[in-house]
Every structure is written in structure tokens, then in C-alpha cells.
Amino acid sequence: MAFVTDKEVLKPGLIIFRRADVDHRNWYCRVKLPKADRYKTISLKTSDINVAREAAFDQDADVRFRLKHDVPVFNHPFRAVAKEYLATQEARAKRGEISKERPKKLKAVIEGALEEYVGSTQVHLIGDELWAGYPAWRRENGAGRNKRNGVREISAEKAAELDARDAASRARAMETLGFRKLRPAAAPPAPAESRTVAMISDATIRFEMSIFGAVMNHAIKKRYVPASQRFDDRPKLKTMRRDEFTLEEYRHLHTVARSWVKAAIRPSSTWYRTVAYNFILIMCNTGMRPSEAKNLRWRDITTGTDREGRELVVLFVQGKGKSRKLVAPKSVGDYFERIREATRQYRREAAKDGETVPEAEFRPEDRVFTTITGEPAKSLYQAMIEDLLIKAKLREGASGVPRSTYCFRHTYATFRLAEGVDVYFLAEQMGTSVKMIEEHYGHVNTVKHADLVLQGMGGWDPAAAGGEAEADSVRAVRTPRAKARTPEPGSKARRRSS
């Protein structure tokens, strides 16, 4: 180190020195950590060499005490630890252990809400009070995207602050995408009623706190803080019920989608609508995550049989850093074949018009869900599906929130539970935990077991033992006809109608 002057070795691993790159003549000491190639440098804040020697020995003793009692030796601001954690996640994304989009989400939270809340705070000073106080602070200082969680009034100063924050966020996004930076337009004065903003949802707070906790766990792993600063318990937050389609909505969507595909005018529109429609059917019959659908390749689709020799489709899916096999009815294979046929038909027509088409028809390594040019479909036909949902008047769910491609996974889970599928097997099929199924889909059992829930209430007479047996036999006889009238995902009746 060229700036070190007047260096004096007090003992092996402990030196004092002055710095040539500063204006003062105060002493510094450098302590080597035992059994490690690391050093801690401390300003002794004195120009007296005798006082500096004593202070240096005190600092050396303090370091050894901290190591002995598992107390952090170095101080680190939260933002520095979060930056280290983010780098580890970006490395995992490059190795394919997590999705490429995951670090972007982490970065947005770390550089946004968490930076504002604890960015400059030393990690060893973050305790239960700061952890438990995050939800209240976030609700007070943030703005949600929709009003289902309620609204709150804000001052003109706070409104201006939120507007400036949003503008800066948009500017960063535009810069990332490579757009030329333009002069910002003057914002018109906000009307009085715009001084209310939507409340931050508990789901958003829960997600942000999971990242908060992950950064603190990284600090523990790096021995910046003791293990006692692990925050596994979340403050009490509401769990939002997942939106799904009811059986009636699913049937209506199915009917509208067929006419929607037929109404396409251009060959490219026909292709996109056909693929989007069959994508919906595949998702509702498999329970795949959107991220798993993006990664699905033709080689991942195989066939098999169950114990009774019935044909089924087996999918090898990958997402969220995990992989698994899931099973689906034979009809799902038909939906994949429709996508193949739609692509063949489009390519035949394109070749007639003199356009260049791929030489290979479908290579095993090709993605299943692509754009019309064969590139991976990053949005999974979001615009097409939104258009279809608007046409079917199903854009918003019961909670008033616009539906996304994830609602097809929720629809699958709801229908399977309603049919009596064991929670354990469903969790294995969907690549999630039994706890998650019980937390988010408990309402299904309430409806399914309504006879038991309402037993003893006025106007609801419990069936006699003999009557129950008779009812069971009637249901056993009438089940096929009932299913023919109300087709569900994967049923033979629905496959014939599709």
C-alpha cells in the first residue's frame, strides 16, 4: 500500500501506521484475523504514538473477543450485503438454477423499498423492531397497483415524491431497454381526487420481506451477524385467495375461444389464436407454472400408461430452479398436436407466398411455446389471452383483479380438489407443498363438504343412513351423464366438444 507511512510492527499480525493520502497525522492500526487471510483497519484518532500503541492493542483484543464469542468483526451496511446477495443470485441464474427474471425482481426490491428502509443501516443493528416494523412502514410510504386493498390519502408533497419515484423508475427501465433519453414533460397539476393512492397489498409486503430475510440470512452465512438475527417469522399478513375460473366460466371461455379462433382473418392471427387457445387448455389440464411452460421443449413430452393401461401424457418440466415429471390426460397430447398442425399449416401457406420457412419441422430441443418466427414466447401470448378474456367478459376475477396466465394453474388446482384428489398427490403433481395447497385452496373443501358444514342448521336436514347409501348409488349411476352436461378439464365430454 503506497499510502502507508511510518509503519511500525507491534507484534505479528498487528501494525500501526499513518496515511500519506490524508491531511491529518493521526495513526491507524491493522489487525490480522487469526487463521484467516483477512485484515481489519481501524482509525485510532490520535497523533500521539504512545496512545496509538495502547489503542492498537485494545483493538486487537477486541477483535479476538468478537471472534471467540461469535460477534461480527466487520460492520456492513445493508445495501452492501444486499449487493453481495444479488451477485450470488445472478450467478445462480447464469448456471440455470433459477430463472433469468428472478435477479431482476430481487434487484427492483433491493434498490427500491429495502434501500429506502434500511439501505444505510448496519446489518448488525437490524433487530426485531426494524423487521416487525416493515409492513407498517411500507403501507405508509408505498403505493399499490389496484384499489382492492383500499386507498389512503396522501399529502401533496408525498404525491410529488411518489410521482418522482415512478418517473425515475420508468427512466431506468427505458435506459435498460436502450431507448434514447428524452426531456421529461412537465407534469400537469394533479386534481384533488388524485391525492389518494392504492394501499400496498400484503402479498407484495410478504414477497419483499422474503427478500429482506434472504439478505439477512446471507449476512449470517458470511458471519457479518450472529445466527440470532435470522428472521424466519413474518408479521401477520393476509393471504390473498388465488383467482381461478369457476366451472361455468371455464365452459364459457371454452365456447368463446372456439369462435374467436374461427374469426381470425390473417394466417398469422389464426396461428396465434390457435396456439393461445391450446395453451390455455394445456395449462388448465396440467397445472404447470408459466415459467415451466416457457422452458418446455418437445423432447420433454412423452406418453405412458397407468396401472389400468390407460394412455396418458408425461411432461418433464423445469422452473423455479427445480424439475419434476407431471402426468396429464391423453387429451393434452391432442392439444400439443394441434399446435404442431397449426404451425405446419402456417408454414405451408408461408412457403406458397415465397417466404422462408425452417427446414427442420420440430426438433426435440425446440421450445413448444414460441412466437410465429420460432423464438421462445417470453410473454406466453399475454396480449392474445387478454383479448380473449375481454371478449368473454372474464378479464377480472371475483376479487376484481385482472387475471393472468397464473390463473390457469389455480383453476387446475381448484378442479382437482373438487374432484377429491388427495392433497399430497396434488402437491407432488404441481411441484409445491401440502401447506401451500391448504392455505390457498381451503375454500374448495368448504363447498365440497357443504352437507357436513350445514348439518343441523334450519332447513338442512341430515340424510338418513339408508338415504345416504341410496344417494351414493344414484350418484354412481348418474355420474357419467352429469359429466357430459358439465365438462371439466381433461374430461372425455369436453374433448369431444373441443
PDB file of C-alpha atoms in Angstrom, residues 120-393:
ATOM      1  CA  SER A 120     -27.673   2.660   5.070  1.00  0.00           C
ATOM      2  CA  THR A 121     -28.317   0.730   8.304  1.00  0.00           C
ATOM      3  CA  GLN A 122     -25.511  -1.523   9.534  1.00  0.00           C
ATOM      4  CA  VAL A 123     -26.730  -5.117   9.367  1.00  0.00           C
ATOM      5  CA  HIS A 124     -25.669  -5.855  12.942  1.00  0.00           C
ATOM      6  CA  LEU A 125     -28.092  -3.118  14.098  1.00  0.00           C
ATOM      7  CA  ILE A 126     -31.114  -4.653  12.329  1.00  0.00           C
ATOM      8  CA  GLY A 127     -33.202  -6.330  15.006  1.00  0.00           C
ATOM      9  CA  ASP A 128     -36.744  -7.473  15.687  1.00  0.00           C
ATOM     10  CA  GLU A 129     -38.063  -3.918  15.862  1.00  0.00           C
ATOM     11  CA  LEU A 130     -36.943  -2.995  12.340  1.00  0.00           C
ATOM     12  CA  TRP A 131     -38.060  -6.366  10.984  1.00  0.00           C
ATOM     13  CA  ALA A 132     -41.535  -6.262  12.541  1.00  0.00           C
ATOM     14  CA  GLY A 133     -41.990  -2.594  11.637  1.00  0.00           C
ATOM     15  CA  TYR A 134     -41.564  -3.089   7.898  1.00  0.00           C
ATOM     16  CA  PRO A 135     -45.240  -3.781   6.997  1.00  0.00           C
ATOM     17  CA  ALA A 136     -46.499  -0.615   8.720  1.00  0.00           C
ATOM     18  CA  TRP A 137     -43.734   1.487   7.154  1.00  0.00           C
ATOM     19  CA  ARG A 138     -44.395   0.033   3.693  1.00  0.00           C
ATOM     20  CA  ARG A 139     -48.121   0.686   3.876  1.00  0.00           C
ATOM     21  CA  GLU A 140     -47.457   4.258   4.945  1.00  0.00           C
ATOM     22  CA  ASN A 141     -44.842   5.005   2.300  1.00  0.00           C
ATOM     23  CA  GLY A 142     -45.804   2.878  -0.698  1.00  0.00           C
ATOM     24  CA  ALA A 143     -48.497   2.829  -3.359  1.00  0.00           C
ATOM     25  CA  GLY A 144     -50.169  -0.294  -4.735  1.00  0.00           C
ATOM     26  CA  ARG A 145     -51.308  -1.068  -8.260  1.00  0.00           C
ATOM     27  CA  ASN A 146     -55.043  -1.560  -7.656  1.00  0.00           C
ATOM     28  CA  LYS A 147     -57.637  -0.471  -5.136  1.00  0.00           C
ATOM     29  CA  ARG A 148     -58.908  -3.839  -3.911  1.00  0.00           C
ATOM     30  CA  ASN A 149     -56.820  -3.412  -0.757  1.00  0.00           C
ATOM     31  CA  GLY A 150     -58.293   0.020  -0.058  1.00  0.00           C
ATOM     32  CA  VAL A 151     -56.947   3.543  -0.557  1.00  0.00           C
ATOM     33  CA  ARG A 152     -55.338   6.160   1.655  1.00  0.00           C
ATOM     34  CA  GLU A 153     -54.995   9.906   1.431  1.00  0.00           C
ATOM     35  CA  ILE A 154     -51.575  11.448   0.932  1.00  0.00           C
ATOM     36  CA  SER A 155     -50.248  14.987   1.086  1.00  0.00           C
ATOM     37  CA  ALA A 156     -49.290  16.984  -1.986  1.00  0.00           C
ATOM     38  CA  GLU A 157     -45.625  16.565  -1.017  1.00  0.00           C
ATOM     39  CA  LYS A 158     -45.994  12.781  -0.777  1.00  0.00           C
ATOM     40  CA  ALA A 159     -47.809  12.681  -4.119  1.00  0.00           C
ATOM     41  CA  ALA A 160     -44.957  14.615  -5.736  1.00  0.00           C
ATOM     42  CA  GLU A 161     -42.438  12.239  -4.143  1.00  0.00           C
ATOM     43  CA  LEU A 162     -44.256   9.151  -5.473  1.00  0.00           C
ATOM     44  CA  ASP A 163     -44.544  10.734  -8.940  1.00  0.00           C
ATOM     45  CA  ALA A 164     -40.821  11.479  -8.978  1.00  0.00           C
ATOM     46  CA  ARG A 165     -40.040   7.932  -7.869  1.00  0.00           C
ATOM     47  CA  ASP A 166     -42.235   6.458 -10.618  1.00  0.00           C
ATOM     48  CA  ALA A 167     -40.648   8.731 -13.229  1.00  0.00           C
ATOM     49  CA  ALA A 168     -37.165   7.679 -12.155  1.00  0.00           C
ATOM     50  CA  SER A 169     -38.180   4.024 -12.299  1.00  0.00           C
ATOM     51  CA  ARG A 170     -39.566   4.432 -15.821  1.00  0.00           C
ATOM     52  CA  ALA A 171     -36.401   6.251 -16.905  1.00  0.00           C
ATOM     53  CA  ARG A 172     -34.228   3.405 -15.620  1.00  0.00           C
ATOM     54  CA  ALA A 173     -36.396   0.853 -17.415  1.00  0.00           C
ATOM     55  CA  MET A 174     -36.211   2.807 -20.691  1.00  0.00           C
ATOM     56  CA  GLU A 175     -32.440   3.128 -20.350  1.00  0.00           C
ATOM     57  CA  THR A 176     -32.116  -0.610 -19.731  1.00  0.00           C
ATOM     58  CA  LEU A 177     -34.112  -1.304 -22.897  1.00  0.00           C
ATOM     59  CA  GLY A 178     -31.847   1.007 -24.874  1.00  0.00           C
ATOM     60  CA  PHE A 179     -34.281   3.847 -25.549  1.00  0.00           C
ATOM     61  CA  ARG A 180     -32.883   7.327 -26.058  1.00  0.00           C
ATOM     62  CA  LYS A 181     -33.309   9.550 -23.017  1.00  0.00           C
ATOM     63  CA  LEU A 182     -35.834  12.294 -23.736  1.00  0.00           C
ATOM     64  CA  ARG A 183     -36.507  15.543 -21.913  1.00  0.00           C
ATOM     65  CA  PRO A 184     -39.261  14.856 -19.345  1.00  0.00           C
ATOM     66  CA  ALA A 185     -42.528  16.631 -19.992  1.00  0.00           C
ATOM     67  CA  ALA A 186     -43.880  18.980 -17.353  1.00  0.00           C
ATOM     68  CA  ALA A 187     -46.462  17.145 -15.270  1.00  0.00           C
ATOM     69  CA  PRO A 188     -49.911  18.775 -15.140  1.00  0.00           C
ATOM     70  CA  PRO A 189     -51.208  19.763 -11.699  1.00  0.00           C
ATOM     71  CA  ALA A 190     -52.850  16.820 -10.007  1.00  0.00           C
ATOM     72  CA  PRO A 191     -56.599  17.108  -9.336  1.00  0.00           C
ATOM     73  CA  ALA A 192     -57.772  16.969  -5.736  1.00  0.00           C
ATOM     74  CA  GLU A 193     -59.164  13.441  -6.007  1.00  0.00           C
ATOM     75  CA  SER A 194     -55.801  12.058  -7.181  1.00  0.00           C
ATOM     76  CA  ARG A 195     -54.382  12.593  -3.699  1.00  0.00           C
ATOM     77  CA  THR A 196     -55.457   9.094  -2.789  1.00  0.00           C
ATOM     78  CA  VAL A 197     -53.340   6.065  -3.642  1.00  0.00           C
ATOM     79  CA  ALA A 198     -53.998   2.344  -3.517  1.00  0.00           C
ATOM     80  CA  MET A 199     -52.699   0.523  -0.466  1.00  0.00           C
ATOM     81  CA  ILE A 200     -49.778  -1.866  -0.835  1.00  0.00           C
ATOM     82  CA  SER A 201     -51.058  -5.441  -0.773  1.00  0.00           C
ATOM     83  CA  ASP A 202     -49.956  -7.867   1.906  1.00  0.00           C
ATOM     84  CA  ALA A 203     -48.818 -10.219  -0.858  1.00  0.00           C
ATOM     85  CA  THR A 204     -46.328  -7.569  -2.035  1.00  0.00           C
ATOM     86  CA  ILE A 205     -45.122  -6.968   1.518  1.00  0.00           C
ATOM     87  CA  ARG A 206     -44.715 -10.705   2.073  1.00  0.00           C
ATOM     88  CA  PHE A 207     -42.615 -11.021  -1.091  1.00  0.00           C
ATOM     89  CA  GLU A 208     -40.431  -8.071  -0.132  1.00  0.00           C
ATOM     90  CA  MET A 209     -39.911  -9.423   3.380  1.00  0.00           C
ATOM     91  CA  SER A 210     -38.837 -12.767   1.958  1.00  0.00           C
ATOM     92  CA  ILE A 211     -36.039 -10.907   0.157  1.00  0.00           C
ATOM     93  CA  PHE A 212     -35.279  -8.891   3.306  1.00  0.00           C
ATOM     94  CA  GLY A 213     -34.904 -12.163   5.215  1.00  0.00           C
ATOM     95  CA  ALA A 214     -32.806 -13.744   2.459  1.00  0.00           C
ATOM     96  CA  VAL A 215     -30.300 -10.860   2.624  1.00  0.00           C
ATOM     97  CA  MET A 216     -30.056 -11.231   6.410  1.00  0.00           C
ATOM     98  CA  ASN A 217     -29.506 -14.988   6.026  1.00  0.00           C
ATOM     99  CA  HIS A 218     -26.695 -14.186   3.593  1.00  0.00           C
ATOM    100  CA  ALA A 219     -25.181 -11.899   6.244  1.00  0.00           C
ATOM    101  CA  ILE A 220     -25.322 -14.797   8.741  1.00  0.00           C
ATOM    102  CA  LYS A 221     -23.670 -17.131   6.233  1.00  0.00           C
ATOM    103  CA  LYS A 222     -20.859 -14.616   5.717  1.00  0.00           C
ATOM    104  CA  ARG A 223     -20.577 -14.207   9.515  1.00  0.00           C
ATOM    105  CA  TYR A 224     -21.392 -10.499   9.350  1.00  0.00           C
ATOM    106  CA  VAL A 225     -24.063 -11.025  12.013  1.00  0.00           C
ATOM    107  CA  PRO A 226     -24.797 -13.822  14.519  1.00  0.00           C
ATOM    108  CA  ALA A 227     -27.356 -16.533  13.803  1.00  0.00           C
ATOM    109  CA  SER A 228     -29.766 -14.858  16.248  1.00  0.00           C
ATOM    110  CA  GLN A 229     -30.501 -12.279  13.535  1.00  0.00           C
ATOM    111  CA  ARG A 230     -32.293 -14.808  11.357  1.00  0.00           C
ATOM    112  CA  PHE A 231     -35.859 -13.637  10.747  1.00  0.00           C
ATOM    113  CA  ASP A 232     -37.970 -16.613   9.689  1.00  0.00           C
ATOM    114  CA  ASP A 233     -41.283 -15.466  11.200  1.00  0.00           C
ATOM    115  CA  ARG A 234     -43.310 -12.992   9.159  1.00  0.00           C
ATOM    116  CA  PRO A 235     -45.568 -10.467  10.875  1.00  0.00           C
ATOM    117  CA  LYS A 236     -49.221 -11.381  10.479  1.00  0.00           C
ATOM    118  CA  LEU A 237     -50.206 -10.654   6.893  1.00  0.00           C
ATOM    119  CA  LYS A 238     -53.275 -11.503   4.881  1.00  0.00           C
ATOM    120  CA  THR A 239     -53.065 -14.356   2.393  1.00  0.00           C
ATOM    121  CA  MET A 240     -54.878 -13.371  -0.775  1.00  0.00           C
ATOM    122  CA  ARG A 241     -57.064 -16.056  -2.279  1.00  0.00           C
ATOM    123  CA  ARG A 242     -55.913 -17.081  -5.736  1.00  0.00           C
ATOM    124  CA  ASP A 243     -58.204 -16.230  -8.645  1.00  0.00           C
ATOM    125  CA  GLU A 244     -59.436 -19.156 -10.696  1.00  0.00           C
ATOM    126  CA  PHE A 245     -62.224 -19.855 -13.189  1.00  0.00           C
ATOM    127  CA  THR A 246     -65.409 -21.439 -11.963  1.00  0.00           C
ATOM    128  CA  LEU A 247     -66.707 -24.386 -13.953  1.00  0.00           C
ATOM    129  CA  GLU A 248     -69.322 -22.179 -15.614  1.00  0.00           C
ATOM    130  CA  GLU A 249     -66.674 -19.563 -16.511  1.00  0.00           C
ATOM    131  CA  TYR A 250     -64.366 -22.236 -17.892  1.00  0.00           C
ATOM    132  CA  ARG A 251     -67.120 -23.639 -20.110  1.00  0.00           C
ATOM    133  CA  HIS A 252     -67.996 -20.146 -21.327  1.00  0.00           C
ATOM    134  CA  LEU A 253     -64.344 -19.344 -22.063  1.00  0.00           C
ATOM    135  CA  HIS A 254     -64.040 -22.613 -23.970  1.00  0.00           C
ATOM    136  CA  THR A 255     -67.090 -21.751 -26.134  1.00  0.00           C
ATOM    137  CA  VAL A 256     -65.981 -18.175 -26.838  1.00  0.00           C
ATOM    138  CA  ALA A 257     -62.419 -19.269 -27.646  1.00  0.00           C
ATOM    139  CA  ARG A 258     -63.511 -21.571 -30.456  1.00  0.00           C
ATOM    140  CA  SER A 259     -65.465 -18.832 -32.234  1.00  0.00           C
ATOM    141  CA  TRP A 260     -62.610 -16.401 -31.512  1.00  0.00           C
ATOM    142  CA  VAL A 261     -60.152 -18.652 -33.365  1.00  0.00           C
ATOM    143  CA  LYS A 262     -62.524 -19.055 -36.329  1.00  0.00           C
ATOM    144  CA  ALA A 263     -62.995 -15.266 -36.569  1.00  0.00           C
ATOM    145  CA  ALA A 264     -59.284 -14.682 -37.299  1.00  0.00           C
ATOM    146  CA  ILE A 265     -58.718 -13.107 -40.718  1.00  0.00           C
ATOM    147  CA  ARG A 266     -54.981 -13.348 -41.401  1.00  0.00           C
ATOM    148  CA  PRO A 267     -53.000 -16.637 -41.291  1.00  0.00           C
ATOM    149  CA  SER A 268     -50.723 -15.207 -38.607  1.00  0.00           C
ATOM    150  CA  SER A 269     -53.754 -14.293 -36.466  1.00  0.00           C
ATOM    151  CA  THR A 270     -55.163 -17.783 -36.908  1.00  0.00           C
ATOM    152  CA  TRP A 271     -51.848 -19.274 -35.782  1.00  0.00           C
ATOM    153  CA  TYR A 272     -51.531 -17.074 -32.698  1.00  0.00           C
ATOM    154  CA  ARG A 273     -55.127 -17.593 -31.622  1.00  0.00           C
ATOM    155  CA  THR A 274     -54.923 -21.351 -32.133  1.00  0.00           C
ATOM    156  CA  VAL A 275     -51.723 -21.626 -30.115  1.00  0.00           C
ATOM    157  CA  ALA A 276     -53.023 -19.314 -27.353  1.00  0.00           C
ATOM    158  CA  TYR A 277     -56.277 -21.288 -27.097  1.00  0.00           C
ATOM    159  CA  ASN A 278     -54.490 -24.640 -26.844  1.00  0.00           C
ATOM    160  CA  PHE A 279     -52.003 -23.118 -24.413  1.00  0.00           C
ATOM    161  CA  ILE A 280     -54.954 -22.341 -22.115  1.00  0.00           C
ATOM    162  CA  LEU A 281     -56.259 -25.899 -22.426  1.00  0.00           C
ATOM    163  CA  ILE A 282     -52.826 -27.364 -21.683  1.00  0.00           C
ATOM    164  CA  MET A 283     -52.303 -25.153 -18.644  1.00  0.00           C
ATOM    165  CA  CYS A 284     -55.755 -25.908 -17.213  1.00  0.00           C
ATOM    166  CA  ASN A 285     -55.166 -29.642 -17.652  1.00  0.00           C
ATOM    167  CA  THR A 286     -51.628 -29.864 -16.258  1.00  0.00           C
ATOM    168  CA  GLY A 287     -51.243 -27.202 -13.561  1.00  0.00           C
ATOM    169  CA  MET A 288     -47.881 -26.094 -14.961  1.00  0.00           C
ATOM    170  CA  ARG A 289     -46.383 -22.814 -13.836  1.00  0.00           C
ATOM    171  CA  PRO A 290     -45.926 -20.212 -16.587  1.00  0.00           C
ATOM    172  CA  SER A 291     -42.161 -20.401 -16.045  1.00  0.00           C
ATOM    173  CA  GLU A 292     -42.311 -24.166 -16.622  1.00  0.00           C
ATOM    174  CA  ALA A 293     -44.326 -23.674 -19.790  1.00  0.00           C
ATOM    175  CA  LYS A 294     -41.688 -21.245 -21.115  1.00  0.00           C
ATOM    176  CA  ASN A 295     -38.979 -23.890 -20.627  1.00  0.00           C
ATOM    177  CA  LEU A 296     -40.954 -26.807 -22.085  1.00  0.00           C
ATOM    178  CA  ARG A 297     -39.357 -28.455 -25.131  1.00  0.00           C
ATOM    179  CA  TRP A 298     -40.738 -31.085 -27.476  1.00  0.00           C
ATOM    180  CA  ARG A 299     -38.307 -33.668 -26.079  1.00  0.00           C
ATOM    181  CA  ASP A 300     -39.919 -33.169 -22.643  1.00  0.00           C
ATOM    182  CA  ILE A 301     -43.253 -34.599 -23.840  1.00  0.00           C
ATOM    183  CA  THR A 302     -43.656 -38.381 -23.707  1.00  0.00           C
ATOM    184  CA  THR A 303     -46.504 -40.840 -23.360  1.00  0.00           C
ATOM    185  CA  GLY A 304     -47.187 -43.628 -20.908  1.00  0.00           C
ATOM    186  CA  THR A 305     -49.920 -45.746 -19.351  1.00  0.00           C
ATOM    187  CA  ASP A 306     -51.378 -46.025 -15.877  1.00  0.00           C
ATOM    188  CA  ARG A 307     -51.949 -49.212 -13.869  1.00  0.00           C
ATOM    189  CA  GLU A 308     -55.085 -49.983 -15.847  1.00  0.00           C
ATOM    190  CA  GLY A 309     -53.395 -49.493 -19.206  1.00  0.00           C
ATOM    191  CA  ARG A 310     -54.973 -46.127 -19.981  1.00  0.00           C
ATOM    192  CA  GLU A 311     -52.889 -43.773 -22.095  1.00  0.00           C
ATOM    193  CA  LEU A 312     -51.564 -40.599 -20.547  1.00  0.00           C
ATOM    194  CA  VAL A 313     -49.067 -37.828 -21.276  1.00  0.00           C
ATOM    195  CA  VAL A 314     -45.926 -37.357 -19.166  1.00  0.00           C
ATOM    196  CA  LEU A 315     -44.236 -33.940 -19.075  1.00  0.00           C
ATOM    197  CA  PHE A 316     -40.774 -33.198 -17.745  1.00  0.00           C
ATOM    198  CA  VAL A 317     -40.993 -29.591 -16.543  1.00  0.00           C
ATOM    199  CA  GLN A 318     -38.369 -27.198 -15.176  1.00  0.00           C
ATOM    200  CA  GLY A 319     -38.854 -23.935 -13.319  1.00  0.00           C
ATOM    201  CA  LYS A 320     -38.009 -22.117 -10.072  1.00  0.00           C
ATOM    202  CA  GLY A 321     -34.698 -23.961 -10.038  1.00  0.00           C
ATOM    203  CA  LYS A 322     -36.426 -27.368  -9.807  1.00  0.00           C
ATOM    204  CA  SER A 323     -37.556 -30.102 -12.171  1.00  0.00           C
ATOM    205  CA  ARG A 324     -40.162 -32.835 -11.963  1.00  0.00           C
ATOM    206  CA  LYS A 325     -42.440 -35.060 -14.012  1.00  0.00           C
ATOM    207  CA  LEU A 326     -46.175 -34.496 -14.117  1.00  0.00           C
ATOM    208  CA  VAL A 327     -48.923 -36.525 -15.722  1.00  0.00           C
ATOM    209  CA  ALA A 328     -51.864 -35.362 -17.816  1.00  0.00           C
ATOM    210  CA  PRO A 329     -54.783 -36.999 -19.646  1.00  0.00           C
ATOM    211  CA  LYS A 330     -54.366 -38.167 -23.230  1.00  0.00           C
ATOM    212  CA  SER A 331     -56.312 -35.113 -24.433  1.00  0.00           C
ATOM    213  CA  VAL A 332     -53.314 -32.910 -23.559  1.00  0.00           C
ATOM    214  CA  GLY A 333     -51.356 -34.755 -26.236  1.00  0.00           C
ATOM    215  CA  ASP A 334     -54.074 -33.747 -28.694  1.00  0.00           C
ATOM    216  CA  TYR A 335     -53.636 -30.084 -27.731  1.00  0.00           C
ATOM    217  CA  PHE A 336     -49.895 -30.300 -28.385  1.00  0.00           C
ATOM    218  CA  GLU A 337     -50.624 -31.914 -31.742  1.00  0.00           C
ATOM    219  CA  ARG A 338     -52.971 -29.042 -32.609  1.00  0.00           C
ATOM    220  CA  ILE A 339     -50.088 -26.625 -32.053  1.00  0.00           C
ATOM    221  CA  ARG A 340     -47.905 -28.702 -34.354  1.00  0.00           C
ATOM    222  CA  GLU A 341     -50.588 -28.822 -37.033  1.00  0.00           C
ATOM    223  CA  ALA A 342     -51.261 -25.078 -36.801  1.00  0.00           C
ATOM    224  CA  THR A 343     -47.548 -24.447 -37.293  1.00  0.00           C
ATOM    225  CA  ARG A 344     -47.383 -26.825 -40.260  1.00  0.00           C
ATOM    226  CA  GLN A 345     -50.402 -25.155 -41.852  1.00  0.00           C
ATOM    227  CA  TYR A 346     -48.942 -21.685 -41.400  1.00  0.00           C
ATOM    228  CA  ARG A 347     -45.579 -22.748 -42.839  1.00  0.00           C
ATOM    229  CA  ARG A 348     -47.243 -24.324 -45.880  1.00  0.00           C
ATOM    230  CA  GLU A 349     -49.099 -21.095 -46.590  1.00  0.00           C
ATOM    231  CA  ALA A 350     -45.979 -19.018 -45.963  1.00  0.00           C
ATOM    232  CA  ALA A 351     -43.965 -21.178 -48.380  1.00  0.00           C
ATOM    233  CA  LYS A 352     -46.608 -20.656 -51.074  1.00  0.00           C
ATOM    234  CA  ASP A 353     -46.167 -16.905 -50.659  1.00  0.00           C
ATOM    235  CA  GLY A 354     -42.414 -17.252 -51.145  1.00  0.00           C
ATOM    236  CA  GLU A 355     -41.449 -16.772 -47.518  1.00  0.00           C
ATOM    237  CA  THR A 356     -38.538 -18.667 -45.965  1.00  0.00           C
ATOM    238  CA  VAL A 357     -39.598 -21.375 -43.513  1.00  0.00           C
ATOM    239  CA  PRO A 358     -37.415 -23.528 -41.205  1.00  0.00           C
ATOM    240  CA  GLU A 359     -36.001 -26.658 -42.832  1.00  0.00           C
ATOM    241  CA  ALA A 360     -36.496 -28.854 -39.771  1.00  0.00           C
ATOM    242  CA  GLU A 361     -40.132 -29.280 -38.751  1.00  0.00           C
ATOM    243  CA  PHE A 362     -39.879 -29.803 -34.990  1.00  0.00           C
ATOM    244  CA  ARG A 363     -36.530 -30.538 -33.415  1.00  0.00           C
ATOM    245  CA  PRO A 364     -36.518 -32.184 -29.958  1.00  0.00           C
ATOM    246  CA  GLU A 365     -34.663 -29.227 -28.425  1.00  0.00           C
ATOM    247  CA  ASP A 366     -37.127 -26.643 -29.802  1.00  0.00           C
ATOM    248  CA  ARG A 367     -39.390 -24.831 -27.354  1.00  0.00           C
ATOM    249  CA  VAL A 368     -43.071 -25.772 -27.503  1.00  0.00           C
ATOM    250  CA  PHE A 369     -44.488 -22.307 -26.908  1.00  0.00           C
ATOM    251  CA  THR A 370     -42.891 -19.905 -29.364  1.00  0.00           C
ATOM    252  CA  THR A 371     -43.624 -16.853 -31.446  1.00  0.00           C
ATOM    253  CA  ILE A 372     -44.620 -17.279 -35.069  1.00  0.00           C
ATOM    254  CA  THR A 373     -40.945 -16.975 -36.043  1.00  0.00           C
ATOM    255  CA  GLY A 374     -39.914 -19.809 -33.719  1.00  0.00           C
ATOM    256  CA  GLU A 375     -38.428 -17.657 -30.951  1.00  0.00           C
ATOM    257  CA  PRO A 376     -39.300 -18.565 -27.314  1.00  0.00           C
ATOM    258  CA  ALA A 377     -42.553 -16.891 -26.256  1.00  0.00           C
ATOM    259  CA  LYS A 378     -41.473 -14.649 -23.381  1.00  0.00           C
ATOM    260  CA  SER A 379     -44.965 -13.287 -22.657  1.00  0.00           C
ATOM    261  CA  LEU A 380     -46.788 -16.610 -23.256  1.00  0.00           C
ATOM    262  CA  TYR A 381     -49.361 -14.913 -25.523  1.00  0.00           C
ATOM    263  CA  GLN A 382     -50.377 -12.465 -22.810  1.00  0.00           C
ATOM    264  CA  ALA A 383     -51.878  -9.948 -25.247  1.00  0.00           C
ATOM    265  CA  MET A 384     -53.837 -12.661 -27.090  1.00  0.00           C
ATOM    266  CA  ILE A 385     -55.171 -14.165 -23.864  1.00  0.00           C
ATOM    267  CA  GLU A 386     -56.113 -10.724 -22.549  1.00  0.00           C
ATOM    268  CA  ASP A 387     -58.045 -10.090 -25.768  1.00  0.00           C
ATOM    269  CA  LEU A 388     -59.870 -13.404 -25.386  1.00  0.00           C
ATOM    270  CA  LEU A 389     -60.721 -12.799 -21.714  1.00  0.00           C
ATOM    271  CA  ILE A 390     -62.103  -9.350 -22.531  1.00  0.00           C
ATOM    272  CA  LYS A 391     -64.201 -10.825 -25.323  1.00  0.00           C
ATOM    273  CA  ALA A 392     -65.534 -13.478 -22.923  1.00  0.00           C
ATOM    274  CA  LYS A 393     -66.081 -10.818 -20.199  1.00  0.00           C
TER     275      LYS A 393
END
